[in-house]
PDB file of C-alpha atoms and ligand atoms in Angstrom:
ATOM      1  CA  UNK A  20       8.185-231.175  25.376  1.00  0.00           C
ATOM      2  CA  UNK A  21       7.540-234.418  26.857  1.00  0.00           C
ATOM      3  CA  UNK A  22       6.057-237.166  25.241  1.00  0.00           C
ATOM      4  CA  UNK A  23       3.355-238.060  27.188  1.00  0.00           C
ATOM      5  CA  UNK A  24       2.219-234.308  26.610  1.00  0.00           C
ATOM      6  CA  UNK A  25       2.451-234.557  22.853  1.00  0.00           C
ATOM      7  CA  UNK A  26       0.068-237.477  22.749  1.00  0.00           C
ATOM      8  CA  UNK A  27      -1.924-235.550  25.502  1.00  0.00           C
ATOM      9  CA  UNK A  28      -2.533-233.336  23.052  1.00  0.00           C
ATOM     10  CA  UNK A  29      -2.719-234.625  20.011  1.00  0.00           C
ATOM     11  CA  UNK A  30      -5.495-237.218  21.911  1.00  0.00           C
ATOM     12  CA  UNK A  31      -7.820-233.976  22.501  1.00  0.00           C
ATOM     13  CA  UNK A  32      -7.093-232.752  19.618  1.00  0.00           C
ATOM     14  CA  UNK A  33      -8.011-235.505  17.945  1.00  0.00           C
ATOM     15  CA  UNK A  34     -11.105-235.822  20.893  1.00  0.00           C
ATOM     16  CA  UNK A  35     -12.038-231.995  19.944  1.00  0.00           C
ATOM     17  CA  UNK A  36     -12.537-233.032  16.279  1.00  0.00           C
ATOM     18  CA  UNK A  37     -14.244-235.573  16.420  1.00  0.00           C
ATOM     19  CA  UNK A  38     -16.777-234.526  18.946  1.00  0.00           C
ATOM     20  CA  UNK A  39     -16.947-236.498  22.301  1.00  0.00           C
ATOM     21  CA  UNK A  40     -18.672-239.559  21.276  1.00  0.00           C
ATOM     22  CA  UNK A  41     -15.511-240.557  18.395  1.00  0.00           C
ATOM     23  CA  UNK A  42     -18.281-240.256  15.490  1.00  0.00           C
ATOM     24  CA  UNK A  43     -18.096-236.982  14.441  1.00  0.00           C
ATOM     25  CA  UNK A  44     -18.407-236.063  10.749  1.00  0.00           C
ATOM     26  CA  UNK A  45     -15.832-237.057   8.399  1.00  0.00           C
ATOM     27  CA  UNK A  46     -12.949-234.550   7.517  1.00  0.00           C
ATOM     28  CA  UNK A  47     -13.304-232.535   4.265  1.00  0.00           C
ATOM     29  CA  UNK A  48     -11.158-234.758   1.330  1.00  0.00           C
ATOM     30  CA  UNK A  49      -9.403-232.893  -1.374  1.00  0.00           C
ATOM     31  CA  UNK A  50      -7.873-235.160  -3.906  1.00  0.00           C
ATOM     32  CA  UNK A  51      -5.806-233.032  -6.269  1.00  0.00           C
ATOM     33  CA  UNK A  52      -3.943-233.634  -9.394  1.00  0.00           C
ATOM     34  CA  UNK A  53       0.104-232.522  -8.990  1.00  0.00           C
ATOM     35  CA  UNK A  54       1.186-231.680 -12.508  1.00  0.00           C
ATOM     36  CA  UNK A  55       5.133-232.228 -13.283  1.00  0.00           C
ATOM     37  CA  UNK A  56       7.247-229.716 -11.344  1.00  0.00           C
ATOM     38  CA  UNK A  57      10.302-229.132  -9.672  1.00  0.00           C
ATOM     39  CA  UNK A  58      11.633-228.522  -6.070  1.00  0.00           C
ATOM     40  CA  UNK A  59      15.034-226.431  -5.779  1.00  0.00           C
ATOM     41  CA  UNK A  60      17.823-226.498  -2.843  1.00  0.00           C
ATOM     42  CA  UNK A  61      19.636-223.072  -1.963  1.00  0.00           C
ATOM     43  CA  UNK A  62      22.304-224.057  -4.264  1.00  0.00           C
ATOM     44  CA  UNK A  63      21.166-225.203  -7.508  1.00  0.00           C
ATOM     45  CA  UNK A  64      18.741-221.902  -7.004  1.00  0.00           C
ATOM     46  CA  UNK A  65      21.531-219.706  -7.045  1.00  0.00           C
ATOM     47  CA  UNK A  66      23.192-221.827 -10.133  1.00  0.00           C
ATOM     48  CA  UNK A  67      19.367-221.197 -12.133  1.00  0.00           C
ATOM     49  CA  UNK A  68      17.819-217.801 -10.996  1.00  0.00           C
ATOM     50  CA  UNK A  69      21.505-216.217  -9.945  1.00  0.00           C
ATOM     51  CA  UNK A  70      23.299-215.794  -6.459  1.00  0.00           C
ATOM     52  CA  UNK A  71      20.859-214.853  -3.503  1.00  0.00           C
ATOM     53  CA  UNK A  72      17.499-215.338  -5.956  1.00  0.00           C
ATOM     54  CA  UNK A  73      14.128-215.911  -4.486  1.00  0.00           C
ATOM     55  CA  UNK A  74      11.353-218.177  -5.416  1.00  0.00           C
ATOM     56  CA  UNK A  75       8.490-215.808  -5.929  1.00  0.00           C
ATOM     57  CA  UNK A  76       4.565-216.668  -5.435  1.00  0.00           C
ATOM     58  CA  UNK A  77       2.504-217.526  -8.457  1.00  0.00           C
ATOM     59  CA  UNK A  78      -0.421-219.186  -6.739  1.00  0.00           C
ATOM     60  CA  UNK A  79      -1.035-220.825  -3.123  1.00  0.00           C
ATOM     61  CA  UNK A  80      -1.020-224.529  -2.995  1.00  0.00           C
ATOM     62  CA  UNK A  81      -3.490-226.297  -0.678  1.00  0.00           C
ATOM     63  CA  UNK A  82      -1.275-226.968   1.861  1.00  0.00           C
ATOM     64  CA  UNK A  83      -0.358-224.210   4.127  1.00  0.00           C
ATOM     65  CA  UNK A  84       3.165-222.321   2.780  1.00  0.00           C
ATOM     66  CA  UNK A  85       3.924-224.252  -0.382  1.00  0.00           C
ATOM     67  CA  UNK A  86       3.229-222.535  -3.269  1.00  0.00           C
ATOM     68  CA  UNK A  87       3.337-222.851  -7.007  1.00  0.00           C
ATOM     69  CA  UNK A  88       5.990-220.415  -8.253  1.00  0.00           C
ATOM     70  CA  UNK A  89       6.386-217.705 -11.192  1.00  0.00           C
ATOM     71  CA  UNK A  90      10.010-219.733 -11.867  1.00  0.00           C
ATOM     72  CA  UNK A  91      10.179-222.030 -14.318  1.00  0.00           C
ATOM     73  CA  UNK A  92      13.119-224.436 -15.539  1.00  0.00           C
ATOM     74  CA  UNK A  93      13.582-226.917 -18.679  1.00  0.00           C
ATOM     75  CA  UNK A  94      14.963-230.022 -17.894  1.00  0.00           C
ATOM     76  CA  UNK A  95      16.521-232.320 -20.546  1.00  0.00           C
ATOM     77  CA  UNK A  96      16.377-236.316 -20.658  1.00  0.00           C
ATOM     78  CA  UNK A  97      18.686-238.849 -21.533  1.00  0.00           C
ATOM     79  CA  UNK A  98      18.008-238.496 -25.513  1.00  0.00           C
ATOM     80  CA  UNK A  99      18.522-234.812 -25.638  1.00  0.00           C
ATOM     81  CA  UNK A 100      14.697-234.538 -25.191  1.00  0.00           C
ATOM     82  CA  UNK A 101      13.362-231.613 -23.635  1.00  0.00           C
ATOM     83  CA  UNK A 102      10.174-230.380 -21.427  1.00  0.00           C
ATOM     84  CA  UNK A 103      10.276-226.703 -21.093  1.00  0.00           C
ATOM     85  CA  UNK A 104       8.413-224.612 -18.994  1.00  0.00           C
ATOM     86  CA  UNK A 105       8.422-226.946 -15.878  1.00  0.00           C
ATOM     87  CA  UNK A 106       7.067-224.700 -12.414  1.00  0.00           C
ATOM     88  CA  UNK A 107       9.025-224.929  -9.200  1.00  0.00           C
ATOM     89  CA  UNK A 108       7.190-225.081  -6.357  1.00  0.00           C
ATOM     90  CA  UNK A 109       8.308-223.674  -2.899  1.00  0.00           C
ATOM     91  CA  UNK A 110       9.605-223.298  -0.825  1.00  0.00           C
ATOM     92  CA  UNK A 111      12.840-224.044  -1.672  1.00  0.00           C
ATOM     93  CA  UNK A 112      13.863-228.151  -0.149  1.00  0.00           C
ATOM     94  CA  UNK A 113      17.145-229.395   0.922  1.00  0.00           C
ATOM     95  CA  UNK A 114      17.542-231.395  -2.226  1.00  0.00           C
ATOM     96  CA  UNK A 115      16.450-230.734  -5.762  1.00  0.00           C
ATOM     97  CA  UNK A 116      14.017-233.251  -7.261  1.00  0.00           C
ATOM     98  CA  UNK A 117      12.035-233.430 -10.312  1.00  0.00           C
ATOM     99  CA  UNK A 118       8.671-234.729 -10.073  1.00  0.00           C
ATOM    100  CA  UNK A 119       7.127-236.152 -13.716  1.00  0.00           C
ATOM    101  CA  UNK A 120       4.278-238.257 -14.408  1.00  0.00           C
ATOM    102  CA  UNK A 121       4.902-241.518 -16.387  1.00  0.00           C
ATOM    103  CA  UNK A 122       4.197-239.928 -19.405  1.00  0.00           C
ATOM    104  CA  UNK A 123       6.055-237.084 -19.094  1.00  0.00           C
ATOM    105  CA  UNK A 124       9.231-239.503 -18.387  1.00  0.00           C
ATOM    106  CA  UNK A 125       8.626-241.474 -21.228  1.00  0.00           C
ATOM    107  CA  UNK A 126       8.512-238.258 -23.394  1.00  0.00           C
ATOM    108  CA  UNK A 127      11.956-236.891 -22.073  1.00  0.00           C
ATOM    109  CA  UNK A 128      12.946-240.368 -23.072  1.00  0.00           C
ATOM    110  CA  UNK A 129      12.882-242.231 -19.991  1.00  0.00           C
ATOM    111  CA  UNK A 130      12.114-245.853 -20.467  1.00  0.00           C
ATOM    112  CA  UNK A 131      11.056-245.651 -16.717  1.00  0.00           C
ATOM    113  CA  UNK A 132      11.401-243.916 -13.369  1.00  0.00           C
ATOM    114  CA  UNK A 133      11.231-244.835  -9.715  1.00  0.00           C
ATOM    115  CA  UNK A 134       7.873-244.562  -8.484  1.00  0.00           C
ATOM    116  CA  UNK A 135       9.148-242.815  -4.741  1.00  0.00           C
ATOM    117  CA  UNK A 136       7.991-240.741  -1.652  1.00  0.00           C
ATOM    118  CA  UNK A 137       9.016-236.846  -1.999  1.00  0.00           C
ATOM    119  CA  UNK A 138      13.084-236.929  -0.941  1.00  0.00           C
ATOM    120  CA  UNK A 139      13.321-240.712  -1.575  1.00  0.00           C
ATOM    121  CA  UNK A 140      15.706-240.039  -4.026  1.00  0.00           C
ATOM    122  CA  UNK A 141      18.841-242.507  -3.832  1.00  0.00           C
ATOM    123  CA  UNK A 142      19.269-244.407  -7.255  1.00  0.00           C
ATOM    124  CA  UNK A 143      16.476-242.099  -9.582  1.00  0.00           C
ATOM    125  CA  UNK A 144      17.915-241.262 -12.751  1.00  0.00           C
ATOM    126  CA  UNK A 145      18.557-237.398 -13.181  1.00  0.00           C
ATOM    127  CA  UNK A 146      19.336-234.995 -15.767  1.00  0.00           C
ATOM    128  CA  UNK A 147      20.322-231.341 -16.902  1.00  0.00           C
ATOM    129  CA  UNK A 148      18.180-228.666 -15.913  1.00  0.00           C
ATOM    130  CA  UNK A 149      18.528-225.158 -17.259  1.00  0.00           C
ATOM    131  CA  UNK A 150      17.640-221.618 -15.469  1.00  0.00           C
ATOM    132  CA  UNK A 151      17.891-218.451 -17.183  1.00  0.00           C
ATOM    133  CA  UNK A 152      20.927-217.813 -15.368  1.00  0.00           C
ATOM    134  CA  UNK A 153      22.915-220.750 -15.681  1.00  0.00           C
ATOM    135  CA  UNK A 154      22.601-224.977 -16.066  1.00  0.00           C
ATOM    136  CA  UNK A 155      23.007-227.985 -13.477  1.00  0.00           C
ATOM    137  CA  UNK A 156      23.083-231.149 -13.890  1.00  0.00           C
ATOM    138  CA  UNK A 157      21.284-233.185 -11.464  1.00  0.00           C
ATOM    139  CA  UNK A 158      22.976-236.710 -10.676  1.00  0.00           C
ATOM    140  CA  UNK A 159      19.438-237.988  -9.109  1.00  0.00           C
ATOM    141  CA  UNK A 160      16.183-236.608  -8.477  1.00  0.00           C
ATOM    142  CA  UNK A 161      13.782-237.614 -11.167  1.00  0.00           C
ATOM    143  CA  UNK A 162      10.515-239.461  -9.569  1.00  0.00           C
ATOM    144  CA  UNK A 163       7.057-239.876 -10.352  1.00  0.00           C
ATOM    145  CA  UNK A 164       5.965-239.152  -6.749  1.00  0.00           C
ATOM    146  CA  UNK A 165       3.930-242.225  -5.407  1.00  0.00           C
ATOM    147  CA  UNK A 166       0.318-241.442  -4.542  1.00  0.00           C
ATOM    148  CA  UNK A 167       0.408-240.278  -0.952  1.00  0.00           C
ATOM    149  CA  UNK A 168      -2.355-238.739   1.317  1.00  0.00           C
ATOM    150  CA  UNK A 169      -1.543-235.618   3.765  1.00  0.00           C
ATOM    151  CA  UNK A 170      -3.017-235.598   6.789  1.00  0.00           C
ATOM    152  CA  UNK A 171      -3.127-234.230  10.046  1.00  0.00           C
ATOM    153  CA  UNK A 172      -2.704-236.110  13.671  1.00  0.00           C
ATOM    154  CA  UNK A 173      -6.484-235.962  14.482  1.00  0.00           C
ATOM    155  CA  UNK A 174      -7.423-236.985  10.975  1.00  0.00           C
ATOM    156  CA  UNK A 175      -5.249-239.963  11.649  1.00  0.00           C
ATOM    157  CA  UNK A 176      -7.009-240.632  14.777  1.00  0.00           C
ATOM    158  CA  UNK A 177     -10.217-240.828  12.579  1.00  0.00           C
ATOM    159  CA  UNK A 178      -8.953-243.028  10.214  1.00  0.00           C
ATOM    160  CA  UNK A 179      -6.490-245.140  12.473  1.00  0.00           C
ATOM    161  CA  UNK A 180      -3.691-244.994  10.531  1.00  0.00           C
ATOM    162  CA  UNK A 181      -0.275-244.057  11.050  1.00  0.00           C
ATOM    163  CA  UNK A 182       2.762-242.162   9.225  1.00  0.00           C
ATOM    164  CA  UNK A 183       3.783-244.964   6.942  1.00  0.00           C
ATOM    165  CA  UNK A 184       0.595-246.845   6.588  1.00  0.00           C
ATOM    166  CA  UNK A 185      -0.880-247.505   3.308  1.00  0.00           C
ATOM    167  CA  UNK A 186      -4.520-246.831   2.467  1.00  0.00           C
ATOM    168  CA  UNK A 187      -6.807-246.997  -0.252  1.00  0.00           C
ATOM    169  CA  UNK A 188      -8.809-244.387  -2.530  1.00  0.00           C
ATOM    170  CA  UNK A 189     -11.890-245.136  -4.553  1.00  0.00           C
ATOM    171  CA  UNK A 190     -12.309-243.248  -7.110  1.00  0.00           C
ATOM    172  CA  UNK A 191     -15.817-243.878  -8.951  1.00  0.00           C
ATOM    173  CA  UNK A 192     -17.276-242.058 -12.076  1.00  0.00           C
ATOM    174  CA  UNK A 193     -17.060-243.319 -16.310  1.00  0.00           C
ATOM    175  CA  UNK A 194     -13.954-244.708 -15.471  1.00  0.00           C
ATOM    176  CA  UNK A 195     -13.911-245.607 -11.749  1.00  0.00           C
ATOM    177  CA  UNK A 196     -10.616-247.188 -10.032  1.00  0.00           C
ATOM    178  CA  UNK A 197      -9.048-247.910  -7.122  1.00  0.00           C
ATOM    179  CA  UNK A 198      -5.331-247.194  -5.958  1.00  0.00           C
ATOM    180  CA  UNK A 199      -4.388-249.584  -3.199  1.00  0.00           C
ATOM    181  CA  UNK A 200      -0.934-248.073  -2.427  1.00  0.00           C
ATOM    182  CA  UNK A 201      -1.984-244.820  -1.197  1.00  0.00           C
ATOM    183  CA  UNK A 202       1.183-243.871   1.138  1.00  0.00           C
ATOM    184  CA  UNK A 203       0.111-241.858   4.754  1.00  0.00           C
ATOM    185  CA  UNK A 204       1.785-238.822   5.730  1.00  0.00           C
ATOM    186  CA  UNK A 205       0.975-236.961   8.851  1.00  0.00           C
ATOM    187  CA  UNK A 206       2.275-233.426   9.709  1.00  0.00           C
ATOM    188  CA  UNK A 207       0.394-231.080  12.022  1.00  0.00           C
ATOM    189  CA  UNK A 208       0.571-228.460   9.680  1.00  0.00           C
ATOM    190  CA  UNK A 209      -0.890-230.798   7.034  1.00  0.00           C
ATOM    191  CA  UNK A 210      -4.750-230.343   5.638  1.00  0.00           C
ATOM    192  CA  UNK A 211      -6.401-233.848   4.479  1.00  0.00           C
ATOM    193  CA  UNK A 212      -5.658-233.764   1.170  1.00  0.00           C
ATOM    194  CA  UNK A 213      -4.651-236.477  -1.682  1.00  0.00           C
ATOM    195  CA  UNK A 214      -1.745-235.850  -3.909  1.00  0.00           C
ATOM    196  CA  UNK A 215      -1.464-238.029  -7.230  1.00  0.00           C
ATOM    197  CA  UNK A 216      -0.390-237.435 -10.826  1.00  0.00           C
ATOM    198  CA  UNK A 217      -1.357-236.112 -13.766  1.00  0.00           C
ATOM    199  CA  UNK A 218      -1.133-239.653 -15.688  1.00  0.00           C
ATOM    200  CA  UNK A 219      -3.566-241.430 -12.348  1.00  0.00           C
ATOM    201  CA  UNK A 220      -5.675-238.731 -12.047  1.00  0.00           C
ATOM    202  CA  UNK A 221      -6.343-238.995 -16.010  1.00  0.00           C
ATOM    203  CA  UNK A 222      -6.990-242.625 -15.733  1.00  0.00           C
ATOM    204  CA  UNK A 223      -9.469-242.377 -13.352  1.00  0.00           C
ATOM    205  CA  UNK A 224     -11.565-239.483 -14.807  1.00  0.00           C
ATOM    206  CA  UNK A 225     -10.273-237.282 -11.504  1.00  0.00           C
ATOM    207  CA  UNK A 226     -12.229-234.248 -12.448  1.00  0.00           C
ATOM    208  CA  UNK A 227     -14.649-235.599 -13.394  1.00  0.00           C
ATOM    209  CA  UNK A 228     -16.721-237.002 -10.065  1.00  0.00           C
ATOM    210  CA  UNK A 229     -16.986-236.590  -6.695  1.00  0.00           C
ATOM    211  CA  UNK A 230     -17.514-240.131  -6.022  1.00  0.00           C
ATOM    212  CA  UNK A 231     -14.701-240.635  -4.184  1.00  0.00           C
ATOM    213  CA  UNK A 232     -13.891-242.419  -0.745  1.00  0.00           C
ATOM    214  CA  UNK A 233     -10.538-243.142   1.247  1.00  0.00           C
ATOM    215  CA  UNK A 234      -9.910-245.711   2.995  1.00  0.00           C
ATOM    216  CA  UNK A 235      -7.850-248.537   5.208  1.00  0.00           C
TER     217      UNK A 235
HETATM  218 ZN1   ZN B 333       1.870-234.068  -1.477  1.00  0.00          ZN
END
């Protein structure tokens, strides 16, 4: 496909959204807390569940085909610490990665991780992770996944922002606060929706309100 026919239609898309005078209503925005979890390659899933193993469904995630599932792993830190019981979601990545909140890092005995976009990996500490069938050890791959918003091309349109840009989230409430760094990713596929972590959405009293606006 041509270009100039992708941005043909993403433009109506967009156009079709929005209604045709550009001011239609503002899309639906699900802010959602991601707890620690893991992501698994082909490889390191064999090593875990045993050769040929499949990630099975425990609960549909927001975004179309990810899912939370029934598998679970414990991963141990650089002091012999351990968090057991940490959920892989699928489906199953290219590369492993663990995904922890501050907290959690410091409690595995992490005096700090990289603060990275999902498969920004180079450099991140990692760790040994054990599966009922067996034990890797993971050279990197342990992030606290920076804040990011999903999106899709005609939500981007409404917003004017672009894969890469940064924008902002209010959150308001007891214990209101604002995250400037709030990294854009569009996908088609993608439903607005923004991701943070346990330890931010904690801060800011997450469940707590629905005073909450995002912005450039
Ligand atoms: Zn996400």
């Amino acid at each position: 496909m041509d270009r100039t026919l992708v941005e043909q239609i993403v433009r109506q898309v967009a156009l079709e959204y929005l209604g045709r005078n550009g001011k239609g209503p503002a899309p639906q925005l699900a802010v959602m807390a991601s707890a620690r979890h893991m992501h698994v390659c082909r490889e390191d899933m064999d090593v875990l569940f045993g050769k040929g193993s499949e990630l099975t469904v425990y609960k549909d995630l927001y975004q179309a085909g990810n899912f939370a599932a029934n598998e679970k792993v414990t991963i141990v830190g650089p002091r012999g610490r351990v968090i057991s019981g940490l959920r892989i979601l699928g489906p199953m990545r290219k590369q492993s990665q663990v995904e922890l909140a501050f907290t959690d890092a410091i409690m595995l005995g992490f005096d700090d991780i990289p603060v990275r976009l999902s498969g920004d990996l180079k450099g991140s500490p990692g760790g040994i992770v054990m599966g009922p069938k067996g034990a890797i050890t993971l050279k990197e791959g342990i992030i606290r996944a920076a804040i990011h918003v999903h999106m899709n091309p005609a939500e981007a349109a409404y917003f004017g922002v672009k894969q890469g840009d940064k924008m902002k989230l209010r959150v308001g409430g007891g214990a209101g606060a604002t995250f400037n760094e709030v990294h854009v990713r569009i996908d088609p596929a993608s439903r607005l929706n923004v991701h943070m972590d346990t330890d931010e959405a904690n801060a800011c009293g997450l469940h707590l309100t629905k005073d909450i606006e995002l912005f450039k």
